[in-house]
Amino acid sequence: MSLKRAWAEIAGTLENACASGKITAASLALTTGDELHAVAAGMANQPEGVSATTDTLFHIGSVTKAMTAEIIWNLAEQRKLSVDWSAAEAAPELARISGLDDPRLTLRHLLSHTSGLDSDIVFDAGLGPDVLRNFFGKVDRIGALFDPGQHFSYSNVGYGVLGRVAELAGGAPFEEQLASLLRNQHGLTHFAIHPADKIRQQTAVLFHDGQPVLFGPCSSIASGTLLAMSMSDLVRWGASHASGKLTSTSLMRAAAITLPHNHRYEGWGNGFALMDNLGAGLFGHDGGTAGTGTFLRICEQATWAMSATGPGAIGVYREIEPMLRAALELAPSRRQGVLQELPGPLDVYEGVYSRHGADYAVSKSDDGGLIVTASGTMVAPMSLSLRSLSARVWEAILPGLGLSIWVSFHAFDAQGRPGLISVFERMARRREGHAA
Amino acid sequence: MLVSPADLEERVAEARNEAGVPGLTVAVLYGGHQIAAAAGVLNVDTRVEARASSLFQVGSITKAFTATLVMQLAEEGRLDLDAPVSPVIGADVGRGPFSGVFTARQLMAHTTGLDGDLFADTGRDADALAKYAVVCGQLEFMCEPGQAYNYSNAGYAMLGRVVEILRGASYDDALRDQILKCIGAGRATTFAEAAVFHRTATGHVRGEDGRQVLAPPIRLPRSLGPAGFTLHCSVEDLIAFARAHIDGGSLVSPEAAAEMRKPAIGLPDGTSWGLGWKIIPSADGDFVGHDGGTIGQSASLWMSPKHGLAVAMCCNGGRGGLAWERIAYPIFREVCGDVPRAKPQAHAPAPRALNLYEGRYDNAGVAVRIRAEADHLVVDVEQKQLSQPAMSFALHSIGSDRFRTTLGDDDNVVMAFMEPDANGVPQLFYAGRLHRRREESR
């Protein structure tokens, strides 16, 4: 099917998703190198009756991390830092923070989420350009879940550290460096970081039970809370990394770790997530903030980005991606299946696994599977029924959304007891004294 | 109602076209009833249509809100309007001996003499005003407190700081809890983060081809929030605020509301200033109100308390003054037989030789140069902090060391040369502010 015909079908899918209430607004842009296609649907502001257009800005969440990584690689190219420096070398003021004082922990680990640092530390540290300095000034400890380089665990606070490192090496607030990267280096105009600029350009917003779904906090700017962009501009940014002309690209997408136990990602580079390296060579980043889901995909043949407001964003993207892949005639995924090593007795999995703000209680279910119950301040409370795909990898269906995710266990000891659980790309460590 | 909703809608659309305003909203209160209308767009790029509930930056109209917060504190017995206010602020505001002398009442009426246009950005955090109070230690007094009118943005920021200290809350929270919630202005906000969730206007300026384009993305500092840099609200919110002042009781007592609109100091153009309000005398009851503007937006709120009439307008570019005249003047004329505008005074010879006025006069915000021609003065104005173009215009005498000129749509801009201050330095009163003559070799 030609891209043109597929595009009409895709536009219809987005319209329907908005009309049915799965999502409130969506925007999709795609380029194959020459032309840029863009489509938008739904309401940028539903209670105010403002329609979304292809110029509407959407909060891109963690897709910002790829830009933070680009800033770090650019600073490395200018010899203002080395990615092989330890965090403490790169930012001496952070050496006092327990967890960042490990001399083995390098910027490269932070870029590829292999530092072992806890995922989320969130508190209000103000609204100004000095927010990152204020934030880290108030942090005394960041939990270490494993030794640097041993595993993968998605870390927002790790990208916060990179943001502060960029400020010290680049000599300007992160907000300013991010704006300068997009405006001056990439020539982009349809983006906003400061809230006044989100008024100047229409920004998609979401309401839940009549209340605005707020964005922020500002202290998470480098891991992705503030930046909003049009999908056309996000695709322009992504496409500049498809051409291979930027030095940073090859470094950002070089596989730092493979993730055979993850349902979404084959691996992670030093800035980009690797979705389908073995097949079409897709890489990019996903993001979720302020009730908005964003998906950026880059490969040699094409770059596309979709953003949608509302809890149905992921589900709608899972409908759209196969349509795009078919229309673009991308090579099918050559992703390897899960190794079929059947689990032994289930007692070994039981226990409570923790990271900052999240506890996962694992217990046996009546039907021969496992149940994971999540609780804490940094995680939505939920109960997941796990079905074994292998000893290490288990599948769960997300309640309400009906989407399949994988949960994996790691760091097995001599008795076959896992020391770590990975849920939503984040590790949690077994709490001793809670073994079954 | 003196004008039907449909009529108002039509007048607003016409005024918008004539004045070249991208988006215009108007609300009218009369006989206890309120109507509102809107025309045009909030942003020429996004083309999102303006509604009467749309939020605009209302600029210095915020000063009347700040003054109301202070009046509430006085009524609760927490603040003596006539006691020195620096001890409350806990910082020496302004340089020299006058710092410990001036009062909250003088801040409200702009009679502290405190130089007013210090646009220091002390960040977007909750301590912005506390930090700004420290910066204000460097401000000069243009004259002795209580002697003359000198419009002071810094002074209103200090009133905001007084509110913070006595309420134990940020200015923004105090404004929300003590005023906005009470008048039903639930959407009004001092945070762009919150305004993003509503239909909110963007300011416009004249582009190179003469068309309205988006104003440059400027950052108005939180430090000047109580003076009018941060409040976004709708014309309906402004009318609700006016109604509370006309009726009295909901925000401040009727007596306190009346005290706020009583002349406290006269101005050279025949108008005067009360506690947070500008007052224009009129035979059938004074007009009371405030105008406001930020870069690319302007707003006006005027009322005739005697007649129970109030008109509010917000616009986001173009000739806001002209739009105001077209819409508000017929309404005020019909009800009050007069309009809220200082009466132009006839030209009359100057009492002394024109070259005696020559020289350079300045304050923190601008430098003004005056030179004499055969029968008039020429003024050159340079901005010191804001990146606005320099201006040059002619001044013609209206007698008593006062001169008149035309700026934009206003043909009654009055400048006055004041009596020398305590140090014998002559002063120039221009744009509501005192400017001190600098000694220089001619």
mmCIF file with all atom_site columns, N, CA, C and O in Angstrom, chain A residues 45 48-50 126-128 134 194-200 202 205-207 212-215, chain B residues 43 46 48 51 124-125 187 191-193 195-202 214-217 219 232:
data_model
loop_
_atom_site.group_PDB
_atom_site.id
_atom_site.type_symbol
_atom_site.label_atom_id
_atom_site.label_alt_id
_atom_site.label_comp_id
_atom_site.label_asym_id
_atom_site.label_entity_id
_atom_site.label_seq_id
_atom_site.pdbx_PDB_ins_code
_atom_site.Cartn_x
_atom_site.Cartn_y
_atom_site.Cartn_z
_atom_site.occupancy
_atom_site.B_iso_or_equiv
_atom_site.pdbx_formal_charge
_atom_site.auth_seq_id
_atom_site.auth_comp_id
_atom_site.auth_asym_id
_atom_site.auth_atom_id
_atom_site.pdbx_PDB_model_num
ATOM 1   N N  . ASN A 1 45  ? -7.560  21.633 23.702 1.00 0.00 ? 45  ASN A N  1
ATOM 2   C CA . ASN A 1 45  ? -8.106  21.985 25.011 1.00 0.00 ? 45  ASN A CA 1
ATOM 3   C C  . ASN A 1 45  ? -9.603  21.712 24.942 1.00 0.00 ? 45  ASN A C  1
ATOM 4   O O  . ASN A 1 45  ? -10.353 22.496 24.369 1.00 0.00 ? 45  ASN A O  1
ATOM 5   N N  . GLU A 1 48  ? -12.278 24.128 26.712 1.00 0.00 ? 48  GLU A N  1
ATOM 6   C CA . GLU A 1 48  ? -12.296 25.451 26.084 1.00 0.00 ? 48  GLU A CA 1
ATOM 7   C C  . GLU A 1 48  ? -12.657 25.358 24.600 1.00 0.00 ? 48  GLU A C  1
ATOM 8   O O  . GLU A 1 48  ? -12.733 26.377 23.912 1.00 0.00 ? 48  GLU A O  1
ATOM 9   N N  . GLY A 1 49  ? -12.822 24.145 24.091 1.00 0.00 ? 49  GLY A N  1
ATOM 10  C CA . GLY A 1 49  ? -13.229 23.989 22.704 1.00 0.00 ? 49  GLY A CA 1
ATOM 11  C C  . GLY A 1 49  ? -12.191 24.428 21.692 1.00 0.00 ? 49  GLY A C  1
ATOM 12  O O  . GLY A 1 49  ? -12.520 25.014 20.661 1.00 0.00 ? 49  GLY A O  1
ATOM 13  N N  . VAL A 1 50  ? -10.914 24.164 21.976 1.00 0.00 ? 50  VAL A N  1
ATOM 14  C CA . VAL A 1 50  ? -9.851  24.532 21.032 1.00 0.00 ? 50  VAL A CA 1
ATOM 15  C C  . VAL A 1 50  ? -9.346  23.267 20.338 1.00 0.00 ? 50  VAL A C  1
ATOM 16  O O  . VAL A 1 50  ? -8.906  22.320 20.998 1.00 0.00 ? 50  VAL A O  1
ATOM 17  N N  . GLY A 1 126 ? 11.538  24.717 42.815 1.00 0.00 ? 126 GLY A N  1
ATOM 18  C CA . GLY A 1 126 ? 11.404  26.056 42.246 1.00 0.00 ? 126 GLY A CA 1
ATOM 19  C C  . GLY A 1 126 ? 11.126  26.046 40.754 1.00 0.00 ? 126 GLY A C  1
ATOM 20  O O  . GLY A 1 126 ? 11.031  24.994 40.123 1.00 0.00 ? 126 GLY A O  1
ATOM 21  N N  . LEU A 1 127 ? 10.983  27.262 40.219 1.00 0.00 ? 127 LEU A N  1
ATOM 22  C CA . LEU A 1 127 ? 10.559  27.438 38.830 1.00 0.00 ? 127 LEU A CA 1
ATOM 23  C C  . LEU A 1 127 ? 11.635  28.080 37.961 1.00 0.00 ? 127 LEU A C  1
ATOM 24  O O  . LEU A 1 127 ? 11.471  28.198 36.764 1.00 0.00 ? 127 LEU A O  1
ATOM 25  N N  . GLY A 1 128 ? 12.713  28.511 38.574 1.00 0.00 ? 128 GLY A N  1
ATOM 26  C CA . GLY A 1 128 ? 13.668  29.347 37.853 1.00 0.00 ? 128 GLY A CA 1
ATOM 27  C C  . GLY A 1 128 ? 14.753  28.573 37.146 1.00 0.00 ? 128 GLY A C  1
ATOM 28  O O  . GLY A 1 128 ? 14.817  27.345 37.218 1.00 0.00 ? 128 GLY A O  1
ATOM 29  N N  . ASN A 1 134 ? 19.449  24.024 42.672 1.00 0.00 ? 134 ASN A N  1
ATOM 30  C CA . ASN A 1 134 ? 18.666  23.975 43.912 1.00 0.00 ? 134 ASN A CA 1
ATOM 31  C C  . ASN A 1 134 ? 18.260  22.548 44.254 1.00 0.00 ? 134 ASN A C  1
ATOM 32  O O  . ASN A 1 134 ? 18.304  22.134 45.409 1.00 0.00 ? 134 ASN A O  1
ATOM 33  N N  . HIS A 1 194 ? 9.439   27.309 28.586 1.00 0.00 ? 194 HIS A N  1
ATOM 34  C CA . HIS A 1 194 ? 8.870   28.253 29.548 1.00 0.00 ? 194 HIS A CA 1
ATOM 35  C C  . HIS A 1 194 ? 7.347   28.320 29.351 1.00 0.00 ? 194 HIS A C  1
ATOM 36  O O  . HIS A 1 194 ? 6.872   28.329 28.218 1.00 0.00 ? 194 HIS A O  1
ATOM 37  N N  . PRO A 1 195 ? 6.586   28.374 30.451 1.00 0.00 ? 195 PRO A N  1
ATOM 38  C CA . PRO A 1 195 ? 5.122   28.354 30.295 1.00 0.00 ? 195 PRO A CA 1
ATOM 39  C C  . PRO A 1 195 ? 4.588   29.521 29.468 1.00 0.00 ? 195 PRO A C  1
ATOM 40  O O  . PRO A 1 195 ? 3.569   29.382 28.790 1.00 0.00 ? 195 PRO A O  1
ATOM 41  N N  . ALA A 1 196 ? 5.262   30.676 29.514 1.00 0.00 ? 196 ALA A N  1
ATOM 42  C CA . ALA A 1 196 ? 4.790   31.818 28.717 1.00 0.00 ? 196 ALA A CA 1
ATOM 43  C C  . ALA A 1 196 ? 4.839   31.475 27.227 1.00 0.00 ? 196 ALA A C  1
ATOM 44  O O  . ALA A 1 196 ? 3.993   31.920 26.442 1.00 0.00 ? 196 ALA A O  1
ATOM 45  N N  . ASP A 1 197 ? 5.806   30.675 26.833 1.00 0.00 ? 197 ASP A N  1
ATOM 46  C CA . ASP A 1 197 ? 5.899   30.283 25.424 1.00 0.00 ? 197 ASP A CA 1
ATOM 47  C C  . ASP A 1 197 ? 4.842   29.243 25.058 1.00 0.00 ? 197 ASP A C  1
ATOM 48  O O  . ASP A 1 197 ? 4.508   29.084 23.886 1.00 0.00 ? 197 ASP A O  1
ATOM 49  N N  . LYS A 1 198 ? 4.335   28.525 26.073 1.00 0.00 ? 198 LYS A N  1
ATOM 50  C CA . LYS A 1 198 ? 3.273   27.552 25.798 1.00 0.00 ? 198 LYS A CA 1
ATOM 51  C C  . LYS A 1 198 ? 1.937   28.254 25.601 1.00 0.00 ? 198 LYS A C  1
ATOM 52  O O  . LYS A 1 198 ? 1.006   27.676 25.060 1.00 0.00 ? 198 LYS A O  1
ATOM 53  N N  . ILE A 1 199 ? 1.833   29.511 26.064 1.00 0.00 ? 199 ILE A N  1
ATOM 54  C CA . ILE A 1 199 ? 0.648   30.316 25.771 1.00 0.00 ? 199 ILE A CA 1
ATOM 55  C C  . ILE A 1 199 ? 0.796   30.908 24.375 1.00 0.00 ? 199 ILE A C  1
ATOM 56  O O  . ILE A 1 199 ? -0.146  30.967 23.602 1.00 0.00 ? 199 ILE A O  1
ATOM 57  N N  . ARG A 1 200 ? 2.012   31.334 24.067 1.00 0.00 ? 200 ARG A N  1
ATOM 58  C CA . ARG A 1 200 ? 2.298   31.974 22.774 1.00 0.00 ? 200 ARG A CA 1
ATOM 59  C C  . ARG A 1 200 ? 2.008   31.020 21.613 1.00 0.00 ? 200 ARG A C  1
ATOM 60  O O  . ARG A 1 200 ? 1.571   31.430 20.551 1.00 0.00 ? 200 ARG A O  1
ATOM 61  N N  . GLN A 1 202 ? -0.047  27.380 20.765 1.00 0.00 ? 202 GLN A N  1
ATOM 62  C CA . GLN A 1 202 ? -1.065  26.537 21.412 1.00 0.00 ? 202 GLN A CA 1
ATOM 63  C C  . GLN A 1 202 ? -0.440  25.233 21.877 1.00 0.00 ? 202 GLN A C  1
ATOM 64  O O  . GLN A 1 202 ? 0.221   24.548 21.108 1.00 0.00 ? 202 GLN A O  1
ATOM 65  N N  . VAL A 1 205 ? -3.399  20.426 26.232 1.00 0.00 ? 205 VAL A N  1
ATOM 66  C CA . VAL A 1 205 ? -3.507  20.189 27.671 1.00 0.00 ? 205 VAL A CA 1
ATOM 67  C C  . VAL A 1 205 ? -4.609  19.176 27.921 1.00 0.00 ? 205 VAL A C  1
ATOM 68  O O  . VAL A 1 205 ? -5.470  18.950 27.080 1.00 0.00 ? 205 VAL A O  1
ATOM 69  N N  . LEU A 1 206 ? -4.553  18.566 29.085 1.00 0.00 ? 206 LEU A N  1
ATOM 70  C CA . LEU A 1 206 ? -5.480  17.498 29.404 1.00 0.00 ? 206 LEU A CA 1
ATOM 71  C C  . LEU A 1 206 ? -6.148  17.786 30.744 1.00 0.00 ? 206 LEU A C  1
ATOM 72  O O  . LEU A 1 206 ? -5.518  18.338 31.648 1.00 0.00 ? 206 LEU A O  1
ATOM 73  N N  . PHE A 1 207 ? -7.410  17.430 30.847 1.00 0.00 ? 207 PHE A N  1
ATOM 74  C CA . PHE A 1 207 ? -8.142  17.563 32.107 1.00 0.00 ? 207 PHE A CA 1
ATOM 75  C C  . PHE A 1 207 ? -8.600  16.181 32.543 1.00 0.00 ? 207 PHE A C  1
ATOM 76  O O  . PHE A 1 207 ? -8.954  15.346 31.708 1.00 0.00 ? 207 PHE A O  1
ATOM 77  N N  . PRO A 1 212 ? -7.131  20.268 35.711 1.00 0.00 ? 212 PRO A N  1
ATOM 78  C CA . PRO A 1 212 ? -6.022  20.214 34.758 1.00 0.00 ? 212 PRO A CA 1
ATOM 79  C C  . PRO A 1 212 ? -4.959  19.200 35.190 1.00 0.00 ? 212 PRO A C  1
ATOM 80  O O  . PRO A 1 212 ? -4.651  19.102 36.374 1.00 0.00 ? 212 PRO A O  1
ATOM 81  N N  . VAL A 1 213 ? -4.463  18.440 34.225 1.00 0.00 ? 213 VAL A N  1
ATOM 82  C CA . VAL A 1 213 ? -3.335  17.550 34.499 1.00 0.00 ? 213 VAL A CA 1
ATOM 83  C C  . VAL A 1 213 ? -2.077  18.407 34.348 1.00 0.00 ? 213 VAL A C  1
ATOM 84  O O  . VAL A 1 213 ? -1.669  18.748 33.244 1.00 0.00 ? 213 VAL A O  1
ATOM 85  N N  . LEU A 1 214 ? -1.483  18.755 35.484 1.00 0.00 ? 214 LEU A N  1
ATOM 86  C CA . LEU A 1 214 ? -0.386  19.729 35.484 1.00 0.00 ? 214 LEU A CA 1
ATOM 87  C C  . LEU A 1 214 ? 0.891   19.109 34.936 1.00 0.00 ? 214 LEU A C  1
ATOM 88  O O  . LEU A 1 214 ? 1.066   17.897 34.951 1.00 0.00 ? 214 LEU A O  1
ATOM 89  N N  . PHE A 1 215 ? 1.796   19.979 34.448 1.00 0.00 ? 215 PHE A N  1
ATOM 90  C CA . PHE A 1 215 ? 3.095   19.482 34.019 1.00 0.00 ? 215 PHE A CA 1
ATOM 91  C C  . PHE A 1 215 ? 4.165   19.949 34.991 1.00 0.00 ? 215 PHE A C  1
ATOM 92  O O  . PHE A 1 215 ? 3.965   20.827 35.800 1.00 0.00 ? 215 PHE A O  1
ATOM 93  N N  . ASN B 2 43  ? -4.574  35.097 19.211 1.00 0.00 ? 43  ASN B N  1
ATOM 94  C CA . ASN B 2 43  ? -3.214  34.887 18.725 1.00 0.00 ? 43  ASN B CA 1
ATOM 95  C C  . ASN B 2 43  ? -3.319  34.799 17.202 1.00 0.00 ? 43  ASN B C  1
ATOM 96  O O  . ASN B 2 43  ? -4.054  33.957 16.691 1.00 0.00 ? 43  ASN B O  1
ATOM 97  N N  . THR B 2 46  ? -2.229  31.123 15.931 1.00 0.00 ? 46  THR B N  1
ATOM 98  C CA . THR B 2 46  ? -3.092  29.966 16.201 1.00 0.00 ? 46  THR B CA 1
ATOM 99  C C  . THR B 2 46  ? -4.541  30.227 15.801 1.00 0.00 ? 46  THR B C  1
ATOM 100 O O  . THR B 2 46  ? -5.311  29.285 15.650 1.00 0.00 ? 46  THR B O  1
ATOM 101 N N  . VAL B 2 48  ? -6.973  31.162 17.470 1.00 0.00 ? 48  VAL B N  1
ATOM 102 C CA . VAL B 2 48  ? -7.971  30.775 18.473 1.00 0.00 ? 48  VAL B CA 1
ATOM 103 C C  . VAL B 2 48  ? -8.805  32.012 18.822 1.00 0.00 ? 48  VAL B C  1
ATOM 104 O O  . VAL B 2 48  ? -8.269  33.080 19.121 1.00 0.00 ? 48  VAL B O  1
ATOM 105 N N  . ARG B 2 51  ? -12.941 34.923 23.631 1.00 0.00 ? 51  ARG B N  1
ATOM 106 C CA . ARG B 2 51  ? -14.261 34.896 24.273 1.00 0.00 ? 51  ARG B CA 1
ATOM 107 C C  . ARG B 2 51  ? -14.218 35.874 25.439 1.00 0.00 ? 51  ARG B C  1
ATOM 108 O O  . ARG B 2 51  ? -13.134 36.239 25.901 1.00 0.00 ? 51  ARG B O  1
ATOM 109 N N  . ARG B 2 124 ? 11.776  33.144 39.580 1.00 0.00 ? 124 ARG B N  1
ATOM 110 C CA . ARG B 2 124 ? 10.367  32.791 39.525 1.00 0.00 ? 124 ARG B CA 1
ATOM 111 C C  . ARG B 2 124 ? 9.928   32.045 40.784 1.00 0.00 ? 124 ARG B C  1
ATOM 112 O O  . ARG B 2 124 ? 8.829   31.521 40.837 1.00 0.00 ? 124 ARG B O  1
ATOM 113 N N  . ASP B 2 125 ? 10.785  31.990 41.770 1.00 0.00 ? 125 ASP B N  1
ATOM 114 C CA . ASP B 2 125 ? 10.448  31.233 42.971 1.00 0.00 ? 125 ASP B CA 1
ATOM 115 C C  . ASP B 2 125 ? 9.673   32.087 43.971 1.00 0.00 ? 125 ASP B C  1
ATOM 116 O O  . ASP B 2 125 ? 9.550   33.301 43.813 1.00 0.00 ? 125 ASP B O  1
ATOM 117 N N  . ARG B 2 187 ? -10.524 31.412 37.251 1.00 0.00 ? 187 ARG B N  1
ATOM 118 C CA . ARG B 2 187 ? -9.507  31.135 36.228 1.00 0.00 ? 187 ARG B CA 1
ATOM 119 C C  . ARG B 2 187 ? -8.355  32.117 36.297 1.00 0.00 ? 187 ARG B C  1
ATOM 120 O O  . ARG B 2 187 ? -7.280  31.845 35.767 1.00 0.00 ? 187 ARG B O  1
ATOM 121 N N  . PHE B 2 191 ? 0.148   32.838 37.353 1.00 0.00 ? 191 PHE B N  1
ATOM 122 C CA . PHE B 2 191 ? 1.109   31.869 36.822 1.00 0.00 ? 191 PHE B CA 1
ATOM 123 C C  . PHE B 2 191 ? 0.779   31.497 35.373 1.00 0.00 ? 191 PHE B C  1
ATOM 124 O O  . PHE B 2 191 ? -0.318  31.045 35.090 1.00 0.00 ? 191 PHE B O  1
ATOM 125 N N  . ALA B 2 192 ? 1.756   31.661 34.489 1.00 0.00 ? 192 ALA B N  1
ATOM 126 C CA . ALA B 2 192 ? 1.567   31.226 33.104 1.00 0.00 ? 192 ALA B CA 1
ATOM 127 C C  . ALA B 2 192 ? 1.272   29.725 33.065 1.00 0.00 ? 192 ALA B C  1
ATOM 128 O O  . ALA B 2 192 ? 0.509   29.259 32.218 1.00 0.00 ? 192 ALA B O  1
ATOM 129 N N  . GLU B 2 193 ? 1.857   28.975 34.007 1.00 0.00 ? 193 GLU B N  1
ATOM 130 C CA . GLU B 2 193 ? 1.623   27.532 34.076 1.00 0.00 ? 193 GLU B CA 1
ATOM 131 C C  . GLU B 2 193 ? 0.136   27.199 34.185 1.00 0.00 ? 193 GLU B C  1
ATOM 132 O O  . GLU B 2 193 ? -0.309  26.169 33.687 1.00 0.00 ? 193 GLU B O  1
ATOM 133 N N  . ALA B 2 195 ? -2.350  29.559 33.373 1.00 0.00 ? 195 ALA B N  1
ATOM 134 C CA . ALA B 2 195 ? -3.058  30.222 32.266 1.00 0.00 ? 195 ALA B CA 1
ATOM 135 C C  . ALA B 2 195 ? -3.046  29.364 31.011 1.00 0.00 ? 195 ALA B C  1
ATOM 136 O O  . ALA B 2 195 ? -3.943  29.471 30.168 1.00 0.00 ? 195 ALA B O  1
ATOM 137 N N  . VAL B 2 196 ? -2.040  28.490 30.864 1.00 0.00 ? 196 VAL B N  1
ATOM 138 C CA . VAL B 2 196 ? -1.940  27.601 29.697 1.00 0.00 ? 196 VAL B CA 1
ATOM 139 C C  . VAL B 2 196 ? -3.203  26.753 29.543 1.00 0.00 ? 196 VAL B C  1
ATOM 140 O O  . VAL B 2 196 ? -3.567  26.368 28.436 1.00 0.00 ? 196 VAL B O  1
ATOM 141 N N  . PHE B 2 197 ? -3.886  26.488 30.657 1.00 0.00 ? 197 PHE B N  1
ATOM 142 C CA . PHE B 2 197 ? -5.037  25.597 30.606 1.00 0.00 ? 197 PHE B CA 1
ATOM 143 C C  . PHE B 2 197 ? -6.329  26.297 30.169 1.00 0.00 ? 197 PHE B C  1
ATOM 144 O O  . PHE B 2 197 ? -7.370  25.683 30.121 1.00 0.00 ? 197 PHE B O  1
ATOM 145 N N  . HIS B 2 198 ? -6.238  27.605 29.869 1.00 0.00 ? 198 HIS B N  1
ATOM 146 C CA . HIS B 2 198 ? -7.430  28.334 29.448 1.00 0.00 ? 198 HIS B CA 1
ATOM 147 C C  . HIS B 2 198 ? -7.182  29.010 28.113 1.00 0.00 ? 198 HIS B C  1
ATOM 148 O O  . HIS B 2 198 ? -6.067  29.028 27.617 1.00 0.00 ? 198 HIS B O  1
ATOM 149 N N  . ARG B 2 199 ? -8.253  29.597 27.566 1.00 0.00 ? 199 ARG B N  1
ATOM 150 C CA . ARG B 2 199 ? -8.048  30.457 26.398 1.00 0.00 ? 199 ARG B CA 1
ATOM 151 C C  . ARG B 2 199 ? -7.329  31.702 26.898 1.00 0.00 ? 199 ARG B C  1
ATOM 152 O O  . ARG B 2 199 ? -7.898  32.492 27.647 1.00 0.00 ? 199 ARG B O  1
ATOM 153 N N  . THR B 2 200 ? -6.095  31.877 26.506 1.00 0.00 ? 200 THR B N  1
ATOM 154 C CA . THR B 2 200 ? -5.283  32.981 27.015 1.00 0.00 ? 200 THR B CA 1
ATOM 155 C C  . THR B 2 200 ? -4.656  33.744 25.858 1.00 0.00 ? 200 THR B C  1
ATOM 156 O O  . THR B 2 200 ? -4.141  33.129 24.915 1.00 0.00 ? 200 THR B O  1
ATOM 157 N N  . ALA B 2 201 ? -4.725  35.064 25.942 1.00 0.00 ? 201 ALA B N  1
ATOM 158 C CA . ALA B 2 201 ? -4.255  35.908 24.845 1.00 0.00 ? 201 ALA B CA 1
ATOM 159 C C  . ALA B 2 201 ? -2.731  36.018 24.822 1.00 0.00 ? 201 ALA B C  1
ATOM 160 O O  . ALA B 2 201 ? -2.071  35.928 25.844 1.00 0.00 ? 201 ALA B O  1
ATOM 161 N N  . THR B 2 202 ? -2.216  36.224 23.631 1.00 0.00 ? 202 THR B N  1
ATOM 162 C CA . THR B 2 202 ? -0.813  36.559 23.431 1.00 0.00 ? 202 THR B CA 1
ATOM 163 C C  . THR B 2 202 ? -0.754  38.011 22.963 1.00 0.00 ? 202 THR B C  1
ATOM 164 O O  . THR B 2 202 ? -1.623  38.449 22.208 1.00 0.00 ? 202 THR B O  1
ATOM 165 N N  . LEU B 2 214 ? 3.105   38.486 16.603 1.00 0.00 ? 214 LEU B N  1
ATOM 166 C CA . LEU B 2 214 ? 3.291   38.150 18.011 1.00 0.00 ? 214 LEU B CA 1
ATOM 167 C C  . LEU B 2 214 ? 4.401   39.004 18.615 1.00 0.00 ? 214 LEU B C  1
ATOM 168 O O  . LEU B 2 214 ? 5.445   39.187 18.000 1.00 0.00 ? 214 LEU B O  1
ATOM 169 N N  . ALA B 2 215 ? 4.155   39.511 19.818 1.00 0.00 ? 215 ALA B N  1
ATOM 170 C CA . ALA B 2 215 ? 5.194   40.255 20.534 1.00 0.00 ? 215 ALA B CA 1
ATOM 171 C C  . ALA B 2 215 ? 6.347   39.302 20.837 1.00 0.00 ? 215 ALA B C  1
ATOM 172 O O  . ALA B 2 215 ? 6.134   38.099 20.977 1.00 0.00 ? 215 ALA B O  1
ATOM 173 N N  . PRO B 2 216 ? 7.556   39.834 20.922 1.00 0.00 ? 216 PRO B N  1
ATOM 174 C CA . PRO B 2 216 ? 8.691   38.952 21.222 1.00 0.00 ? 216 PRO B CA 1
ATOM 175 C C  . PRO B 2 216 ? 8.476   38.237 22.555 1.00 0.00 ? 216 PRO B C  1
ATOM 176 O O  . PRO B 2 216 ? 7.805   38.767 23.437 1.00 0.00 ? 216 PRO B O  1
ATOM 177 N N  . PRO B 2 217 ? 9.010   37.017 22.671 1.00 0.00 ? 217 PRO B N  1
ATOM 178 C CA . PRO B 2 217 ? 8.783   36.250 23.903 1.00 0.00 ? 217 PRO B CA 1
ATOM 179 C C  . PRO B 2 217 ? 9.581   36.828 25.065 1.00 0.00 ? 217 PRO B C  1
ATOM 180 O O  . PRO B 2 217 ? 10.729  36.478 25.279 1.00 0.00 ? 217 PRO B O  1
ATOM 181 N N  . ARG B 2 219 ? 10.066  37.785 29.206 1.00 0.00 ? 219 ARG B N  1
ATOM 182 C CA . ARG B 2 219 ? 9.780   37.195 30.511 1.00 0.00 ? 219 ARG B CA 1
ATOM 183 C C  . ARG B 2 219 ? 9.510   38.323 31.487 1.00 0.00 ? 219 ARG B C  1
ATOM 184 O O  . ARG B 2 219 ? 10.417  39.068 31.834 1.00 0.00 ? 219 ARG B O  1
ATOM 185 N N  . HIS B 2 232 ? -3.087  37.377 34.909 1.00 0.00 ? 232 HIS B N  1
ATOM 186 C CA . HIS B 2 232 ? -3.913  37.108 33.727 1.00 0.00 ? 232 HIS B CA 1
ATOM 187 C C  . HIS B 2 232 ? -5.357  37.039 34.211 1.00 0.00 ? 232 HIS B C  1
ATOM 188 O O  . HIS B 2 232 ? -5.650  36.225 35.090 1.00 0.00 ? 232 HIS B O  1
#
